Coordinates of C-alpha atoms in Angstrom, one line a residue:
X1 CA 14.9 22.7 -46.2
X2 CA 16.6 22.6 -42.8
X3 CA 14.9 23.5 -39.5
X4 CA 16.4 25.9 -37.0
X5 CA 16.8 25.1 -33.3
X6 CA 13.4 26.6 -32.3
X7 CA 11.6 24.6 -35.0
X8 CA 13.3 21.4 -33.9
X9 CA 12.4 22.0 -30.3
X10 CA 8.8 22.7 -31.3
X11 CA 8.6 19.5 -33.3
X12 CA 10.0 17.4 -30.5
X13 CA 7.6 19.0 -28.0
X14 CA 4.7 17.9 -30.1
X15 CA 5.7 14.3 -30.2
X16 CA 2.7 12.0 -29.7
X17 CA 1.8 11.7 -26.0
X18 CA 4.1 14.6 -25.0
X19 CA 3.1 17.0 -22.3
X20 CA 2.9 19.9 -24.7
X21 CA 0.6 17.9 -27.0
X22 CA -1.6 16.9 -24.1
X23 CA -1.8 20.5 -22.9
X24 CA -2.7 21.8 -26.4
X25 CA -5.4 19.1 -26.7
X26 CA -7.0 20.1 -23.4
X27 CA -7.2 23.7 -24.6
X28 CA -8.7 22.7 -27.9
X29 CA -11.3 20.6 -26.2
X30 CA -12.6 23.7 -24.4
X31 CA -13.9 24.9 -27.8
X32 CA -16.4 22.0 -28.0
X33 CA -18.7 23.8 -25.6
X34 CA -19.6 26.1 -28.5
X35 CA -20.7 23.2 -30.7
X36 CA -24.0 21.3 -30.6
X37 CA -24.3 18.2 -32.7
X38 CA -27.0 17.6 -35.4
X39 CA -30.6 18.2 -34.5
X40 CA -30.3 21.0 -32.1
X41 CA -31.3 24.7 -31.9
X42 CA -27.9 25.7 -33.2
X43 CA -27.7 23.1 -36.0
X44 CA -27.9 25.7 -38.7
X45 CA -24.9 27.7 -37.4
X46 CA -21.9 27.8 -39.8
X47 CA -19.5 24.9 -39.1
X48 CA -17.1 22.6 -40.8
X49 CA -16.9 19.0 -39.7
X50 CA -13.7 17.1 -40.6
X51 CA -14.7 13.4 -40.6
X52 CA -11.9 10.8 -40.1
X53 CA -13.4 7.2 -40.2
X54 CA -10.2 5.6 -39.1
X55 CA -10.3 2.2 -37.5
X56 CA -7.5 2.8 -35.1
X57 CA -7.2 -0.7 -33.7
X58 CA -4.5 -3.3 -33.5
X59 CA -3.6 -4.4 -37.1
X60 CA -3.7 -8.1 -36.2
X61 CA -7.4 -7.6 -35.1
X62 CA -8.3 -5.8 -38.2
X63 CA -6.7 -8.4 -40.5
X64 CA -9.4 -11.0 -39.6
X65 CA -12.3 -8.7 -40.6
X66 CA -13.6 -9.4 -44.0
X67 CA -13.9 -6.3 -46.2
X68 CA -12.3 -4.1 -43.5
X69 CA -11.1 -1.6 -46.1
X70 CA -14.7 -0.6 -46.7
X71 CA -15.4 0.2 -43.1
X72 CA -14.2 3.7 -43.7
X73 CA -17.3 4.2 -45.7
X74 CA -19.6 3.6 -42.8
X75 CA -19.5 7.2 -41.6
X76 CA -20.8 8.4 -45.0
X77 CA -24.1 8.3 -43.1
X78 CA -22.9 11.6 -41.6
X79 CA -23.4 13.2 -45.0
X80 CA -26.9 13.8 -43.7
X81 CA -25.3 16.7 -41.8
X82 CA -25.4 18.5 -45.1
X83 CA -29.1 19.0 -44.7
X84 CA -28.0 22.0 -42.6
X85 CA -27.3 24.7 -45.2
X86 CA -24.3 26.3 -43.4
X87 CA -22.5 23.0 -42.7
X88 CA -19.4 22.0 -44.7
X89 CA -18.0 18.5 -44.5
X90 CA -14.4 17.3 -45.2
X91 CA -14.4 13.5 -45.5
X92 CA -11.1 11.7 -45.4
X93 CA -10.4 8.1 -46.6
X94 CA -7.4 5.9 -47.4
X95 CA -8.5 5.5 -51.0
X96 CA -11.0 7.3 -53.2
X97 CA -14.7 6.5 -52.6
X98 CA -16.7 5.5 -55.7
X99 CA -18.7 8.5 -56.9
X100 CA -21.8 6.4 -57.2
X101 CA -21.7 5.7 -53.4
X102 CA -21.3 9.3 -52.6
X103 CA -24.1 10.2 -54.9
X104 CA -26.3 7.6 -53.2
X105 CA -26.0 9.4 -49.9
X106 CA -26.4 12.8 -51.3
X107 CA -29.6 11.7 -53.0
X108 CA -31.0 11.0 -49.5
X109 CA -31.1 14.8 -49.0
X110 CA -34.0 16.0 -51.3
X111 CA -35.5 19.5 -51.2
X112 CA -32.3 21.5 -50.5
X113 CA -32.0 25.0 -52.0
X114 CA -28.4 24.3 -53.1
X115 CA -26.6 21.2 -54.0
X116 CA -25.2 19.6 -50.9
X117 CA -22.2 18.3 -52.9
X118 CA -20.9 21.8 -53.2
X119 CA -20.3 21.8 -49.4
X120 CA -18.5 18.4 -49.4
X121 CA -14.8 18.0 -49.8
X122 CA -13.4 14.5 -50.3
X123 CA -9.7 13.9 -49.7
X124 CA -7.8 10.6 -49.6
X125 CA -4.3 9.3 -48.9
X126 CA -4.1 7.1 -52.0
X127 CA -2.9 4.4 -49.7
X128 CA -4.4 0.9 -49.5
X129 CA -2.0 -0.4 -46.7
X130 CA -3.6 -1.8 -43.6
X131 CA -2.4 1.1 -41.4
X132 CA -5.1 3.1 -39.7
X133 CA -6.2 6.1 -41.6
X134 CA -5.3 8.5 -38.9
X135 CA -1.7 7.1 -38.9
X136 CA -1.6 7.7 -42.7
X137 CA -2.8 11.3 -42.3
X138 CA -0.2 12.0 -39.6
X139 CA 2.5 10.8 -42.0
X140 CA 1.4 13.2 -44.7
X141 CA 2.1 16.8 -43.7
X142 CA 1.2 18.1 -47.2
X143 CA -2.3 16.5 -46.9
X144 CA -2.7 18.0 -43.5
X145 CA -2.0 21.4 -45.0
X146 CA -4.7 20.7 -47.7
X147 CA -7.2 19.8 -44.9
X148 CA -6.5 23.0 -43.0
X149 CA -6.7 25.0 -46.2
X150 CA -10.2 23.6 -46.9
X151 CA -11.5 24.9 -43.6
X152 CA -13.0 28.3 -44.2
X153 CA -13.5 29.2 -40.5
X154 CA -11.2 27.1 -38.2
X155 CA -12.9 28.6 -35.1
X156 CA -16.2 26.9 -36.1
X157 CA -14.7 23.5 -37.1
X158 CA -14.1 20.3 -35.3
X159 CA -12.8 16.7 -35.9
X160 CA -15.2 13.8 -35.8
X161 CA -13.7 10.3 -35.7
X162 CA -14.8 6.6 -35.5
X163 CA -12.9 6.0 -32.3
X164 CA -10.6 8.1 -30.1
X165 CA -7.1 7.0 -29.5
X166 CA -3.8 8.8 -29.0
X167 CA -3.5 8.9 -32.8
X168 CA -6.7 11.0 -33.0
X169 CA -5.5 13.3 -30.2
X170 CA -2.3 13.9 -32.2
X171 CA -4.3 14.6 -35.4
X172 CA -6.5 17.0 -33.5
X173 CA -3.5 19.0 -32.3
X174 CA -1.9 19.0 -35.7
X175 CA -5.0 20.3 -37.3
X176 CA -5.7 22.7 -34.4
X177 CA -9.2 21.3 -34.1
X178 CA -11.1 20.0 -31.1
X179 CA -12.0 16.3 -31.2
X180 CA -15.7 15.5 -31.0
X181 CA -15.2 12.3 -29.0
X182 CA -13.9 10.8 -25.8
X183 CA -10.6 11.9 -24.4
X184 CA -8.2 9.1 -25.3
X185 CA -7.1 9.0 -21.7
X186 CA -10.6 7.8 -20.7
X187 CA -11.0 5.3 -23.5
X188 CA -10.3 2.4 -21.1
X189 CA -13.6 3.2 -19.5
X190 CA -15.3 2.0 -22.7
X191 CA -13.5 -1.3 -22.8
X192 CA -15.3 -4.5 -21.6
X193 CA -13.4 -4.5 -18.3
X194 CA -13.7 -0.7 -17.9
X195 CA -17.4 -0.7 -18.5
X196 CA -18.0 -3.5 -15.9
X197 CA -15.9 -1.5 -13.4
X198 CA -18.1 1.6 -14.0
X199 CA -21.2 -0.5 -13.7
X200 CA -20.0 -2.0 -10.4
X201 CA -19.2 1.4 -9.0
X202 CA -22.6 2.8 -10.1
X203 CA -24.4 -0.3 -8.8
X204 CA -25.9 -0.9 -12.2
X205 CA -27.1 -4.5 -12.8
X206 CA -25.4 -6.4 -15.5
X207 CA -24.8 -10.0 -16.6
X208 CA -22.8 -12.1 -14.2
X209 CA -19.2 -12.3 -15.3
X210 CA -15.6 -11.3 -14.7
X211 CA -13.3 -8.5 -15.9
X212 CA -9.5 -8.0 -16.1
X213 CA -9.1 -11.5 -17.5
X214 CA -5.6 -11.6 -19.1
X215 CA -4.5 -15.1 -20.0
X216 CA -5.9 -18.6 -20.7
X217 CA -5.6 -19.5 -17.0
X218 CA -7.7 -16.5 -16.0
X219 CA -10.2 -17.4 -18.7
X220 CA -10.5 -21.0 -17.4
X221 CA -10.9 -19.9 -13.8
X222 CA -13.6 -17.4 -14.8
X223 CA -15.5 -19.9 -16.9
X224 CA -15.2 -22.5 -14.1
X225 CA -16.5 -20.0 -11.5
X226 CA -19.5 -19.2 -13.7
X227 CA -20.3 -22.9 -14.2
X228 CA -19.9 -23.6 -10.5
X229 CA -22.3 -20.7 -9.5
X230 CA -24.8 -21.9 -12.1
X231 CA -24.6 -25.7 -12.6
X232 CA -27.2 -25.6 -15.4
X233 CA -25.2 -23.1 -17.4
X234 CA -24.8 -24.5 -21.0
X235 CA -22.5 -21.9 -22.5
X236 CA -20.7 -18.6 -21.8
X237 CA -19.3 -15.8 -23.9
X238 CA -15.6 -14.8 -23.9
X239 CA -15.0 -11.2 -25.1
X240 CA -11.7 -9.5 -26.0
X241 CA -11.4 -6.3 -24.0
X242 CA -11.3 -4.0 -27.0
X243 CA -13.3 -5.9 -29.5
X244 CA -16.0 -4.2 -31.6
X245 CA -18.9 -5.1 -33.8
X246 CA -18.9 -8.6 -32.2
X247 CA -15.4 -9.3 -33.5
X248 CA -13.4 -10.7 -30.5
X249 CA -16.4 -12.6 -29.1
X250 CA -16.2 -16.4 -28.7
X251 CA -18.7 -18.9 -27.3
X252 CA -17.6 -21.7 -24.9
X253 CA -20.0 -24.7 -24.6
X254 CA -20.0 -26.6 -21.3
X255 CA -21.4 -29.9 -22.6
X256 CA -19.6 -32.9 -21.0
X257 CA -17.9 -30.7 -18.4
X258 CA -16.9 -32.4 -15.2
X259 CA -17.9 -31.0 -11.8
X260 CA -15.8 -30.2 -8.8
X261 CA -12.1 -29.5 -8.7
X262 CA -11.5 -31.0 -12.1
X263 CA -13.5 -28.3 -13.8
X264 CA -10.9 -25.6 -14.2
X265 CA -8.2 -27.9 -15.6
X266 CA -10.7 -29.4 -18.0
X267 CA -11.8 -26.0 -19.3
X268 CA -8.2 -24.9 -19.7
X269 CA -7.4 -28.0 -21.8
X270 CA -10.6 -27.7 -23.8
X271 CA -10.3 -23.9 -24.6
X272 CA -8.3 -24.3 -27.8
X273 CA -10.7 -26.8 -29.2
X274 CA -14.1 -25.6 -27.9
X275 CA -14.1 -21.9 -28.3
X276 CA -16.4 -20.9 -31.2
X277 CA -15.1 -17.6 -32.6
X278 CA -17.4 -15.0 -34.0
X279 CA -14.8 -13.9 -36.6
X280 CA -14.8 -16.6 -39.3
X281 CA -11.0 -16.5 -39.8
X282 CA -10.0 -16.4 -36.1
X283 CA -7.8 -19.0 -34.6
X284 CA -6.9 -19.9 -31.0
X285 CA -3.3 -19.0 -31.4
X286 CA -4.1 -15.6 -32.7
X287 CA -7.0 -15.0 -30.3

């Protein structure tokens, strides 16, 4: 089937990050004002929640996480939303979830008048590749149509994700649903450096440290400054800006460190050997 000129223009306008996509997303987000999450006075209002537990992070970072393919099951805890009798859930995964696992969560909801499973729709991409789930969904227009068809009342539905990136914004626009999450344009505020900047501006106390550290030389200078300001300091933590669940953290011990001008050069030389990574399979070159 070929597309006419208007359809091609429409498709191009909705390219990820395009002005049209951003404008549509902003309009969709205005609908969130009508939704209240979980234990609220409006919790029993009819709604459909489309849950996308995608780990939309750098693939190289995900590769070092043991059992990362099962992380999509962490949001199964949201099946507790089915305790509200008018709530329907659509749960998306890369691969099918074992029925026994789903049954376990549903069994945590005793005393309901109707079976909560009748209000749960499970859909998957049948794709075990390491690509983020949201990317897989965007690449499957037929599956997107199935998701839309499973939503009885689109006006009372929203998208709930693990994290919010431009991928999730694109998915929200293609599903014509508001995203219950941070605007991806503001995601940087939740990074390590962004959070420290916010704390600085709000004059909130926080551990001594440095942000916007970008290369080994910056790391060495920051670690040296910490040690110089606190000579008795025994170790410091280095964090990747967008790390999560502790992945991306590393410990630097200062034992045998020299003092004075030699400190920065010593730290820079020792970094590849001394950093103790939280991720068991992490290496200095990859880090």
